[in-house]
JSON list of C-alpha atoms in Angstrom, two decimals:
[
{"chain": "A", "resi": 18, "resn": "MET", "atom": "CA", "xyz": [149.60, 28.19, -40.34]},
{"chain": "A", "resi": 19, "resn": "LYS", "atom": "CA", "xyz": [148.17, 24.68, -39.86]},
{"chain": "A", "resi": 20, "resn": "LYS", "atom": "CA", "xyz": [149.75, 24.43, -36.42]},
{"chain": "A", "resi": 21, "resn": "MET", "atom": "CA", "xyz": [148.38, 27.84, -35.41]},
{"chain": "A", "resi": 22, "resn": "LYS", "atom": "CA", "xyz": [144.87, 26.79, -36.54]},
{"chain": "A", "resi": 23, "resn": "LYS", "atom": "CA", "xyz": [145.11, 23.75, -34.25]},
{"chain": "A", "resi": 24, "resn": "ILE", "atom": "CA", "xyz": [146.23, 25.94, -31.36]},
{"chain": "A", "resi": 25, "resn": "ILE", "atom": "CA", "xyz": [143.40, 28.42, -31.91]},
{"chain": "A", "resi": 26, "resn": "ALA", "atom": "CA", "xyz": [140.87, 25.60, -32.22]},
{"chain": "A", "resi": 27, "resn": "ALA", "atom": "CA", "xyz": [142.01, 24.02, -28.97]},
{"chain": "A", "resi": 28, "resn": "ALA", "atom": "CA", "xyz": [141.91, 27.35, -27.14]},
{"chain": "A", "resi": 29, "resn": "MET", "atom": "CA", "xyz": [138.39, 28.00, -28.38]},
{"chain": "A", "resi": 30, "resn": "LEU", "atom": "CA", "xyz": [137.26, 24.54, -27.34]},
{"chain": "A", "resi": 31, "resn": "LEU", "atom": "CA", "xyz": [138.59, 25.05, -23.83]},
{"chain": "A", "resi": 32, "resn": "ALA", "atom": "CA", "xyz": [136.28, 28.05, -23.49]},
{"chain": "A", "resi": 33, "resn": "MET", "atom": "CA", "xyz": [133.22, 26.37, -25.05]},
{"chain": "A", "resi": 34, "resn": "PRO", "atom": "CA", "xyz": [130.45, 24.54, -23.20]},
{"chain": "A", "resi": 35, "resn": "CYS", "atom": "CA", "xyz": [130.38, 20.76, -23.51]},
{"chain": "A", "resi": 36, "resn": "ALA", "atom": "CA", "xyz": [127.59, 20.85, -26.08]},
{"chain": "A", "resi": 37, "resn": "GLY", "atom": "CA", "xyz": [130.01, 22.35, -28.58]},
{"chain": "A", "resi": 38, "resn": "TRP", "atom": "CA", "xyz": [132.14, 19.21, -28.67]},
{"chain": "A", "resi": 39, "resn": "ALA", "atom": "CA", "xyz": [129.46, 16.75, -29.74]},
{"chain": "A", "resi": 40, "resn": "GLN", "atom": "CA", "xyz": [130.34, 16.57, -33.43]},
{"chain": "A", "resi": 41, "resn": "SER", "atom": "CA", "xyz": [134.11, 16.95, -33.08]},
{"chain": "A", "resi": 42, "resn": "GLU", "atom": "CA", "xyz": [137.01, 14.57, -32.55]},
{"chain": "A", "resi": 43, "resn": "TRP", "atom": "CA", "xyz": [137.94, 16.31, -29.30]},
{"chain": "A", "resi": 44, "resn": "GLU", "atom": "CA", "xyz": [137.34, 14.54, -26.02]},
{"chain": "A", "resi": 45, "resn": "ILE", "atom": "CA", "xyz": [137.96, 15.00, -22.32]},
{"chain": "A", "resi": 46, "resn": "PRO", "atom": "CA", "xyz": [140.44, 12.36, -21.12]},
{"chain": "A", "resi": 47, "resn": "ASN", "atom": "CA", "xyz": [139.84, 10.25, -18.02]},
{"chain": "A", "resi": 48, "resn": "GLN", "atom": "CA", "xyz": [141.33, 11.90, -14.96]},
{"chain": "A", "resi": 49, "resn": "ASN", "atom": "CA", "xyz": [143.17, 9.51, -12.65]},
{"chain": "A", "resi": 50, "resn": "ARG", "atom": "CA", "xyz": [144.07, 11.87, -9.84]},
{"chain": "A", "resi": 51, "resn": "GLN", "atom": "CA", "xyz": [143.33, 12.03, -6.17]},
{"chain": "A", "resi": 52, "resn": "ASP", "atom": "CA", "xyz": [140.74, 14.60, -5.05]},
{"chain": "A", "resi": 53, "resn": "ASP", "atom": "CA", "xyz": [142.79, 16.62, -2.60]},
{"chain": "A", "resi": 54, "resn": "THR", "atom": "CA", "xyz": [140.88, 19.11, -0.47]},
{"chain": "A", "resi": 55, "resn": "GLU", "atom": "CA", "xyz": [143.97, 21.09, 0.41]},
{"chain": "A", "resi": 56, "resn": "VAL", "atom": "CA", "xyz": [146.27, 22.88, -2.01]},
{"chain": "A", "resi": 57, "resn": "LYS", "atom": "CA", "xyz": [149.72, 21.36, -1.88]},
{"chain": "A", "resi": 58, "resn": "LYS", "atom": "CA", "xyz": [152.38, 23.98, -1.70]},
{"chain": "A", "resi": 59, "resn": "LYS", "atom": "CA", "xyz": [155.61, 22.26, -2.60]},
{"chain": "A", "resi": 60, "resn": "THR", "atom": "CA", "xyz": [157.55, 25.15, -4.09]},
{"chain": "A", "resi": 61, "resn": "LEU", "atom": "CA", "xyz": [159.75, 25.54, -7.13]},
{"chain": "A", "resi": 62, "resn": "PHE", "atom": "CA", "xyz": [162.93, 27.45, -7.80]},
{"chain": "A", "resi": 63, "resn": "CYS", "atom": "CA", "xyz": [164.17, 27.80, -4.21]},
{"chain": "A", "resi": 64, "resn": "ARG", "atom": "CA", "xyz": [167.75, 28.33, -5.31]},
{"chain": "A", "resi": 65, "resn": "SER", "atom": "CA", "xyz": [169.43, 31.69, -4.86]},
{"chain": "A", "resi": 66, "resn": "GLU", "atom": "CA", "xyz": [168.63, 34.46, -7.32]},
{"chain": "A", "resi": 67, "resn": "PRO", "atom": "CA", "xyz": [171.01, 34.50, -10.30]},
{"chain": "A", "resi": 68, "resn": "ARG", "atom": "CA", "xyz": [173.44, 37.42, -10.36]},
{"chain": "A", "resi": 69, "resn": "ASN", "atom": "CA", "xyz": [173.64, 37.52, -14.15]},
{"chain": "A", "resi": 70, "resn": "ASP", "atom": "CA", "xyz": [170.30, 38.46, -15.74]},
{"chain": "A", "resi": 71, "resn": "GLU", "atom": "CA", "xyz": [171.53, 38.50, -19.34]},
{"chain": "A", "resi": 72, "resn": "LYS", "atom": "CA", "xyz": [169.40, 35.49, -20.37]},
{"chain": "A", "resi": 73, "resn": "TYR", "atom": "CA", "xyz": [166.25, 37.28, -19.17]},
{"chain": "A", "resi": 74, "resn": "LEU", "atom": "CA", "xyz": [166.76, 40.53, -21.08]},
{"chain": "A", "resi": 75, "resn": "ALA", "atom": "CA", "xyz": [165.47, 41.78, -24.45]},
{"chain": "A", "resi": 76, "resn": "GLY", "atom": "CA", "xyz": [163.80, 39.11, -26.57]},
{"chain": "A", "resi": 77, "resn": "ALA", "atom": "CA", "xyz": [163.70, 36.47, -23.85]},
{"chain": "A", "resi": 78, "resn": "VAL", "atom": "CA", "xyz": [159.89, 36.59, -23.70]},
{"chain": "A", "resi": 79, "resn": "PRO", "atom": "CA", "xyz": [158.45, 35.79, -27.17]},
{"chain": "A", "resi": 80, "resn": "MET", "atom": "CA", "xyz": [155.41, 37.66, -28.44]},
{"chain": "A", "resi": 81, "resn": "VAL", "atom": "CA", "xyz": [152.85, 36.56, -31.05]},
{"chain": "A", "resi": 82, "resn": "ASN", "atom": "CA", "xyz": [150.31, 39.17, -32.13]},
{"chain": "A", "resi": 83, "resn": "GLY", "atom": "CA", "xyz": [150.79, 41.08, -28.89]},
{"chain": "A", "resi": 84, "resn": "LYS", "atom": "CA", "xyz": [150.48, 37.98, -26.69]},
{"chain": "A", "resi": 85, "resn": "VAL", "atom": "CA", "xyz": [153.14, 36.10, -24.75]},
{"chain": "A", "resi": 86, "resn": "VAL", "atom": "CA", "xyz": [153.52, 32.66, -26.37]},
{"chain": "A", "resi": 87, "resn": "PHE", "atom": "CA", "xyz": [156.39, 30.32, -25.59]},
{"chain": "A", "resi": 88, "resn": "THR", "atom": "CA", "xyz": [157.00, 27.84, -28.41]},
{"chain": "A", "resi": 89, "resn": "PHE", "atom": "CA", "xyz": [159.11, 24.68, -28.25]},
{"chain": "A", "resi": 90, "resn": "ASP", "atom": "CA", "xyz": [159.97, 22.62, -31.33]},
{"chain": "A", "resi": 91, "resn": "GLU", "atom": "CA", "xyz": [161.71, 19.31, -30.79]},
{"chain": "A", "resi": 92, "resn": "ASP", "atom": "CA", "xyz": [162.79, 16.84, -33.47]},
{"chain": "A", "resi": 93, "resn": "VAL", "atom": "CA", "xyz": [162.35, 13.25, -32.33]},
{"chain": "A", "resi": 94, "resn": "PRO", "atom": "CA", "xyz": [163.88, 11.07, -35.05]},
{"chain": "A", "resi": 95, "resn": "GLY", "atom": "CA", "xyz": [162.56, 7.53, -35.33]},
{"chain": "A", "resi": 96, "resn": "LYS", "atom": "CA", "xyz": [159.36, 8.05, -33.33]},
{"chain": "A", "resi": 97, "resn": "SER", "atom": "CA", "xyz": [155.86, 8.14, -34.81]},
{"chain": "A", "resi": 98, "resn": "ALA", "atom": "CA", "xyz": [153.23, 10.73, -34.00]},
{"chain": "A", "resi": 99, "resn": "GLN", "atom": "CA", "xyz": [151.47, 8.18, -31.80]},
{"chain": "A", "resi": 100, "resn": "GLU", "atom": "CA", "xyz": [154.64, 7.34, -29.87]},
{"chain": "A", "resi": 101, "resn": "ILE", "atom": "CA", "xyz": [155.37, 11.02, -29.28]},
{"chain": "A", "resi": 102, "resn": "TYR", "atom": "CA", "xyz": [151.75, 11.62, -28.26]},
{"chain": "A", "resi": 103, "resn": "ASP", "atom": "CA", "xyz": [151.87, 8.80, -25.70]},
{"chain": "A", "resi": 104, "resn": "ILE", "atom": "CA", "xyz": [155.12, 10.08, -24.16]},
{"chain": "A", "resi": 105, "resn": "VAL", "atom": "CA", "xyz": [153.99, 13.69, -24.02]},
{"chain": "A", "resi": 106, "resn": "TYR", "atom": "CA", "xyz": [150.59, 12.76, -22.61]},
{"chain": "A", "resi": 107, "resn": "ALA", "atom": "CA", "xyz": [152.17, 10.74, -19.78]},
{"chain": "A", "resi": 108, "resn": "THR", "atom": "CA", "xyz": [154.72, 13.47, -19.04]},
{"chain": "A", "resi": 109, "resn": "VAL", "atom": "CA", "xyz": [152.18, 16.32, -19.04]},
{"chain": "A", "resi": 110, "resn": "GLU", "atom": "CA", "xyz": [149.87, 14.29, -16.84]},
{"chain": "A", "resi": 111, "resn": "ARG", "atom": "CA", "xyz": [152.69, 13.85, -14.31]},
{"chain": "A", "resi": 112, "resn": "LEU", "atom": "CA", "xyz": [153.39, 17.58, -14.42]},
{"chain": "A", "resi": 113, "resn": "THR", "atom": "CA", "xyz": [149.75, 18.42, -13.68]},
{"chain": "A", "resi": 114, "resn": "GLN", "atom": "CA", "xyz": [149.81, 16.12, -10.67]},
{"chain": "A", "resi": 115, "resn": "ALA", "atom": "CA", "xyz": [153.07, 17.34, -9.12]},
{"chain": "A", "resi": 116, "resn": "GLU", "atom": "CA", "xyz": [152.91, 18.55, -5.53]},
{"chain": "A", "resi": 117, "resn": "ASN", "atom": "CA", "xyz": [153.22, 22.23, -6.51]},
{"chain": "A", "resi": 118, "resn": "GLN", "atom": "CA", "xyz": [149.99, 22.05, -8.49]},
{"chain": "A", "resi": 119, "resn": "PHE", "atom": "CA", "xyz": [146.46, 23.11, -7.62]},
{"chain": "A", "resi": 120, "resn": "LYS", "atom": "CA", "xyz": [143.71, 20.56, -8.19]},
{"chain": "A", "resi": 121, "resn": "GLU", "atom": "CA", "xyz": [142.58, 22.61, -11.23]},
{"chain": "A", "resi": 122, "resn": "SER", "atom": "CA", "xyz": [145.66, 21.51, -13.19]},
{"chain": "A", "resi": 123, "resn": "GLN", "atom": "CA", "xyz": [144.71, 18.81, -15.68]},
{"chain": "A", "resi": 124, "resn": "ILE", "atom": "CA", "xyz": [144.77, 17.62, -19.26]},
{"chain": "A", "resi": 125, "resn": "SER", "atom": "CA", "xyz": [141.56, 19.26, -20.46]},
{"chain": "A", "resi": 126, "resn": "LEU", "atom": "CA", "xyz": [141.14, 18.07, -24.05]},
{"chain": "A", "resi": 127, "resn": "VAL", "atom": "CA", "xyz": [142.75, 15.66, -26.47]},
{"chain": "A", "resi": 128, "resn": "ASN", "atom": "CA", "xyz": [142.35, 14.95, -30.16]},
{"chain": "A", "resi": 129, "resn": "LYS", "atom": "CA", "xyz": [143.67, 11.44, -30.65]},
{"chain": "A", "resi": 130, "resn": "ALA", "atom": "CA", "xyz": [143.19, 11.50, -34.42]},
{"chain": "A", "resi": 131, "resn": "GLU", "atom": "CA", "xyz": [145.28, 14.66, -34.79]},
{"chain": "A", "resi": 132, "resn": "HIS", "atom": "CA", "xyz": [147.61, 13.79, -31.88]},
{"chain": "A", "resi": 133, "resn": "VAL", "atom": "CA", "xyz": [146.94, 17.04, -30.01]},
{"chain": "A", "resi": 134, "resn": "ILE", "atom": "CA", "xyz": [146.95, 17.52, -26.24]},
{"chain": "A", "resi": 135, "resn": "ALA", "atom": "CA", "xyz": [145.60, 20.59, -24.42]},
{"chain": "A", "resi": 136, "resn": "ALA", "atom": "CA", "xyz": [146.27, 21.06, -20.70]},
{"chain": "A", "resi": 137, "resn": "LYS", "atom": "CA", "xyz": [145.67, 23.83, -18.20]},
{"chain": "A", "resi": 138, "resn": "PHE", "atom": "CA", "xyz": [147.95, 24.55, -15.25]},
{"chain": "A", "resi": 139, "resn": "GLN", "atom": "CA", "xyz": [147.45, 26.38, -11.99]},
{"chain": "A", "resi": 140, "resn": "GLU", "atom": "CA", "xyz": [150.46, 26.24, -9.71]},
{"chain": "A", "resi": 141, "resn": "TRP", "atom": "CA", "xyz": [152.66, 28.06, -7.21]},
{"chain": "A", "resi": 142, "resn": "LEU", "atom": "CA", "xyz": [155.59, 29.98, -8.66]},
{"chain": "A", "resi": 143, "resn": "VAL", "atom": "CA", "xyz": [158.03, 30.92, -5.90]},
{"chain": "A", "resi": 144, "resn": "PHE", "atom": "CA", "xyz": [160.22, 34.01, -5.96]},
{"chain": "A", "resi": 145, "resn": "LYS", "atom": "CA", "xyz": [161.89, 33.58, -2.56]},
{"chain": "A", "resi": 146, "resn": "LYS", "atom": "CA", "xyz": [161.71, 31.05, 0.23]},
{"chain": "A", "resi": 147, "resn": "SER", "atom": "CA", "xyz": [163.49, 31.08, 3.57]},
{"chain": "A", "resi": 148, "resn": "ALA", "atom": "CA", "xyz": [162.75, 30.35, 7.21]},
{"chain": "A", "resi": 149, "resn": "PHE", "atom": "CA", "xyz": [161.10, 33.75, 7.52]},
{"chain": "A", "resi": 150, "resn": "VAL", "atom": "CA", "xyz": [159.96, 34.66, 4.00]},
{"chain": "A", "resi": 151, "resn": "LEU", "atom": "CA", "xyz": [157.75, 32.97, 1.42]},
{"chain": "A", "resi": 152, "resn": "ASP", "atom": "CA", "xyz": [157.19, 35.14, -1.65]},
{"chain": "A", "resi": 153, "resn": "GLN", "atom": "CA", "xyz": [155.11, 33.37, -4.30]},
{"chain": "A", "resi": 154, "resn": "THR", "atom": "CA", "xyz": [152.35, 33.84, -6.83]},
{"chain": "A", "resi": 155, "resn": "VAL", "atom": "CA", "xyz": [149.58, 31.71, -8.27]},
{"chain": "A", "resi": 156, "resn": "PHE", "atom": "CA", "xyz": [150.57, 31.05, -11.87]},
{"chain": "A", "resi": 157, "resn": "LYS", "atom": "CA", "xyz": [148.16, 29.92, -14.63]},
{"chain": "A", "resi": 158, "resn": "PHE", "atom": "CA", "xyz": [148.83, 28.94, -18.23]},
{"chain": "A", "resi": 159, "resn": "MET", "atom": "CA", "xyz": [147.68, 26.70, -21.08]},
{"chain": "A", "resi": 160, "resn": "LEU", "atom": "CA", "xyz": [149.85, 24.12, -22.82]},
{"chain": "A", "resi": 161, "resn": "ILE", "atom": "CA", "xyz": [149.08, 22.70, -26.27]},
{"chain": "A", "resi": 162, "resn": "ALA", "atom": "CA", "xyz": [151.18, 19.91, -27.78]},
{"chain": "A", "resi": 163, "resn": "ASN", "atom": "CA", "xyz": [150.95, 19.01, -31.48]},
{"chain": "A", "resi": 164, "resn": "CYS", "atom": "CA", "xyz": [152.59, 15.67, -32.22]},
{"chain": "A", "resi": 165, "resn": "SER", "atom": "CA", "xyz": [153.61, 14.50, -35.68]},
{"chain": "A", "resi": 166, "resn": "ASP", "atom": "CA", "xyz": [155.97, 11.86, -37.03]},
{"chain": "A", "resi": 167, "resn": "GLY", "atom": "CA", "xyz": [159.44, 12.73, -35.78]},
{"chain": "A", "resi": 168, "resn": "HIS", "atom": "CA", "xyz": [158.47, 16.09, -34.29]},
{"chain": "A", "resi": 169, "resn": "LEU", "atom": "CA", "xyz": [156.79, 17.86, -31.36]},
{"chain": "A", "resi": 170, "resn": "ASN", "atom": "CA", "xyz": [155.49, 21.42, -31.49]},
{"chain": "A", "resi": 171, "resn": "MET", "atom": "CA", "xyz": [154.39, 22.75, -28.11]},
{"chain": "A", "resi": 172, "resn": "THR", "atom": "CA", "xyz": [153.06, 26.16, -27.15]},
{"chain": "A", "resi": 173, "resn": "ILE", "atom": "CA", "xyz": [152.40, 27.71, -23.75]},
{"chain": "A", "resi": 174, "resn": "SER", "atom": "CA", "xyz": [150.10, 30.72, -23.72]},
{"chain": "A", "resi": 175, "resn": "ARG", "atom": "CA", "xyz": [147.41, 32.54, -21.73]},
{"chain": "A", "resi": 176, "resn": "LEU", "atom": "CA", "xyz": [149.82, 33.06, -18.83]},
{"chain": "A", "resi": 177, "resn": "SER", "atom": "CA", "xyz": [148.60, 35.02, -15.82]},
{"chain": "A", "resi": 178, "resn": "TYR", "atom": "CA", "xyz": [149.42, 35.70, -12.16]},
{"chain": "A", "resi": 179, "resn": "ALA", "atom": "CA", "xyz": [147.43, 36.23, -8.95]},
{"chain": "A", "resi": 180, "resn": "TYR", "atom": "CA", "xyz": [149.77, 37.74, -6.36]},
{"chain": "A", "resi": 181, "resn": "GLU", "atom": "CA", "xyz": [149.21, 38.56, -2.68]},
{"chain": "A", "resi": 182, "resn": "LEU", "atom": "CA", "xyz": [145.43, 38.56, -2.96]},
{"chain": "A", "resi": 183, "resn": "GLU", "atom": "CA", "xyz": [145.18, 38.31, 0.82]},
{"chain": "A", "resi": 184, "resn": "ARG", "atom": "CA", "xyz": [146.97, 41.65, 1.23]},
{"chain": "A", "resi": 185, "resn": "GLU", "atom": "CA", "xyz": [144.93, 44.50, 2.65]},
{"chain": "A", "resi": 186, "resn": "GLY", "atom": "CA", "xyz": [143.72, 46.66, -0.19]},
{"chain": "A", "resi": 187, "resn": "GLY", "atom": "CA", "xyz": [143.95, 43.79, -2.65]},
{"chain": "A", "resi": 188, "resn": "GLY", "atom": "CA", "xyz": [146.81, 42.19, -4.50]},
{"chain": "A", "resi": 189, "resn": "LEU", "atom": "CA", "xyz": [147.70, 41.85, -8.16]},
{"chain": "A", "resi": 190, "resn": "ILE", "atom": "CA", "xyz": [145.85, 39.95, -10.90]},
{"chain": "A", "resi": 191, "resn": "VAL", "atom": "CA", "xyz": [147.58, 40.44, -14.22]},
{"chain": "A", "resi": 192, "resn": "SER", "atom": "CA", "xyz": [148.34, 38.65, -17.50]},
{"chain": "A", "resi": 193, "resn": "ALA", "atom": "CA", "xyz": [151.84, 38.02, -18.76]},
{"chain": "A", "resi": 194, "resn": "ASP", "atom": "CA", "xyz": [150.91, 40.02, -21.87]},
{"chain": "A", "resi": 195, "resn": "GLU", "atom": "CA", "xyz": [150.80, 43.20, -19.80]},
{"chain": "A", "resi": 196, "resn": "TRP", "atom": "CA", "xyz": [153.39, 42.38, -17.16]},
{"chain": "A", "resi": 197, "resn": "ILE", "atom": "CA", "xyz": [156.52, 40.46, -18.29]},
{"chain": "A", "resi": 198, "resn": "THR", "atom": "CA", "xyz": [157.11, 41.87, -21.78]},
{"chain": "A", "resi": 199, "resn": "ASP", "atom": "CA", "xyz": [160.27, 43.79, -22.67]},
{"chain": "A", "resi": 200, "resn": "GLU", "atom": "CA", "xyz": [158.37, 47.05, -22.24]},
{"chain": "A", "resi": 201, "resn": "GLN", "atom": "CA", "xyz": [156.98, 46.21, -18.81]},
{"chain": "A", "resi": 202, "resn": "ALA", "atom": "CA", "xyz": [159.71, 44.15, -17.15]},
{"chain": "A", "resi": 203, "resn": "LEU", "atom": "CA", "xyz": [162.91, 45.85, -18.38]},
{"chain": "A", "resi": 204, "resn": "ASN", "atom": "CA", "xyz": [164.34, 49.32, -17.90]},
{"chain": "A", "resi": 205, "resn": "LYS", "atom": "CA", "xyz": [164.30, 51.76, -20.82]},
{"chain": "A", "resi": 206, "resn": "ALA", "atom": "CA", "xyz": [167.79, 50.77, -21.91]},
{"chain": "A", "resi": 207, "resn": "LYS", "atom": "CA", "xyz": [166.77, 47.07, -21.81]},
{"chain": "A", "resi": 208, "resn": "THR", "atom": "CA", "xyz": [169.84, 46.33, -19.66]},
{"chain": "A", "resi": 209, "resn": "LYS", "atom": "CA", "xyz": [168.18, 45.41, -16.35]},
{"chain": "A", "resi": 210, "resn": "LEU", "atom": "CA", "xyz": [165.06, 43.75, -15.00]},
{"chain": "A", "resi": 211, "resn": "ASN", "atom": "CA", "xyz": [162.63, 46.01, -13.24]},
{"chain": "A", "resi": 212, "resn": "ARG", "atom": "CA", "xyz": [162.56, 45.32, -9.53]},
{"chain": "A", "resi": 213, "resn": "TYR", "atom": "CA", "xyz": [158.90, 44.25, -9.29]},
{"chain": "A", "resi": 214, "resn": "SER", "atom": "CA", "xyz": [157.71, 42.85, -12.62]},
{"chain": "A", "resi": 215, "resn": "GLY", "atom": "CA", "xyz": [161.22, 41.59, -13.37]},
{"chain": "A", "resi": 216, "resn": "LYS", "atom": "CA", "xyz": [160.98, 38.81, -10.82]},
{"chain": "A", "resi": 217, "resn": "PHE", "atom": "CA", "xyz": [157.83, 37.51, -12.55]},
{"chain": "A", "resi": 218, "resn": "ARG", "atom": "CA", "xyz": [159.65, 37.52, -15.88]},
{"chain": "A", "resi": 219, "resn": "ARG", "atom": "CA", "xyz": [162.69, 35.70, -14.51]},
{"chain": "A", "resi": 220, "resn": "LYS", "atom": "CA", "xyz": [160.78, 32.90, -12.80]},
{"chain": "A", "resi": 221, "resn": "THR", "atom": "CA", "xyz": [158.38, 32.48, -15.71]},
{"chain": "A", "resi": 222, "resn": "ILE", "atom": "CA", "xyz": [161.27, 31.95, -18.12]},
{"chain": "A", "resi": 223, "resn": "ASP", "atom": "CA", "xyz": [162.83, 29.47, -15.69]},
{"chain": "A", "resi": 224, "resn": "ARG", "atom": "CA", "xyz": [159.57, 27.54, -15.45]},
{"chain": "A", "resi": 225, "resn": "MET", "atom": "CA", "xyz": [159.10, 27.41, -19.22]},
{"chain": "A", "resi": 226, "resn": "GLU", "atom": "CA", "xyz": [162.61, 26.03, -19.61]},
{"chain": "A", "resi": 227, "resn": "GLU", "atom": "CA", "xyz": [161.97, 23.46, -16.89]},
{"chain": "A", "resi": 228, "resn": "ILE", "atom": "CA", "xyz": [158.81, 22.18, -18.58]},
{"chain": "A", "resi": 229, "resn": "ALA", "atom": "CA", "xyz": [160.51, 22.01, -21.97]},
{"chain": "A", "resi": 230, "resn": "GLN", "atom": "CA", "xyz": [163.49, 20.13, -20.54]},
{"chain": "A", "resi": 231, "resn": "THR", "atom": "CA", "xyz": [161.26, 17.66, -18.69]},
{"chain": "A", "resi": 232, "resn": "ILE", "atom": "CA", "xyz": [159.42, 16.79, -21.90]},
{"chain": "A", "resi": 233, "resn": "ARG", "atom": "CA", "xyz": [162.61, 16.77, -23.95]},
{"chain": "A", "resi": 234, "resn": "THR", "atom": "CA", "xyz": [164.21, 14.30, -21.54]},
{"chain": "A", "resi": 235, "resn": "ALA", "atom": "CA", "xyz": [161.18, 12.01, -21.69]},
{"chain": "A", "resi": 236, "resn": "LEU", "atom": "CA", "xyz": [161.14, 12.06, -25.50]},
{"chain": "A", "resi": 237, "resn": "ASN", "atom": "CA", "xyz": [164.80, 11.20, -25.77]},
{"chain": "A", "resi": 238, "resn": "ALA", "atom": "CA", "xyz": [164.89, 8.55, -23.06]},
{"chain": "A", "resi": 239, "resn": "PRO", "atom": "CA", "xyz": [165.89, 5.09, -24.36]},
{"chain": "A", "resi": 240, "resn": "LYS", "atom": "CA", "xyz": [163.10, 2.59, -24.71]},
{"chain": "A", "resi": 241, "resn": "PRO", "atom": "CA", "xyz": [162.86, 0.19, -21.74]}
]
C-alpha cells in the first residue's frame, strides 16, 4: 500500500503545474542531454519474429485496477537505498538518452529523501524492419522506481501507442489498457495472438523485459 501511494503521488505530480511542487520534497533533476532537432530512429527488436508465442499468451500482460502495469521487484543484498538510487538513476538516464528515444524522454521528477525516481519515455518500437519495410509505432510510458535498502520496486504504467499517423484517413492512437490486454490481443481461446493488436503486445512485453534486464544487470554489476 505504501509503495502504491508513492506511485500514485508521483503520477499526480507529473500532471501538476510547477506551482504544486513548491512545498514538497520532489524536484526536477538537471538534464544533461543534447538538444537534438531531429528524432533519432535507431530501432529496437530487429530480430526475426518468434515462432513460439507461448510467453505472450494469457497472463503475460499484468493488470492493476483495469490498467496495464508492469511491476519489477529486485532484491539487491548489501546495497543501501542510496546506492540503489544512484545506480538506477544513472541507468534510467542512459535509457532516456539512447538513440531510439525522442527528445521528450527524460527523468521528470525525483524525491531524493524517499529515493524515488519518475521518468517518462517516448520512443520507437519496431515491429518489422527490412530493406523495403519499416513497421514501427511511437511508444510512450512512465517508469517509477522506489529504492529501499536491499530492494528495488519499479513500475511501468500509462503505456500508449501512436501508429501510422501519417496514413491517409488517420492512424491509431490507443492506450495499452484497451489494446494489449488478454481480451484485446488474444483469440477467444487464449491460444494465439491476434494478428494486429498481438504484435503490439509481443513487442511491448519484449521491451519491458529489456528494460528490467538492463537495470538488473547494472544493480548486480561488481563495484569498480
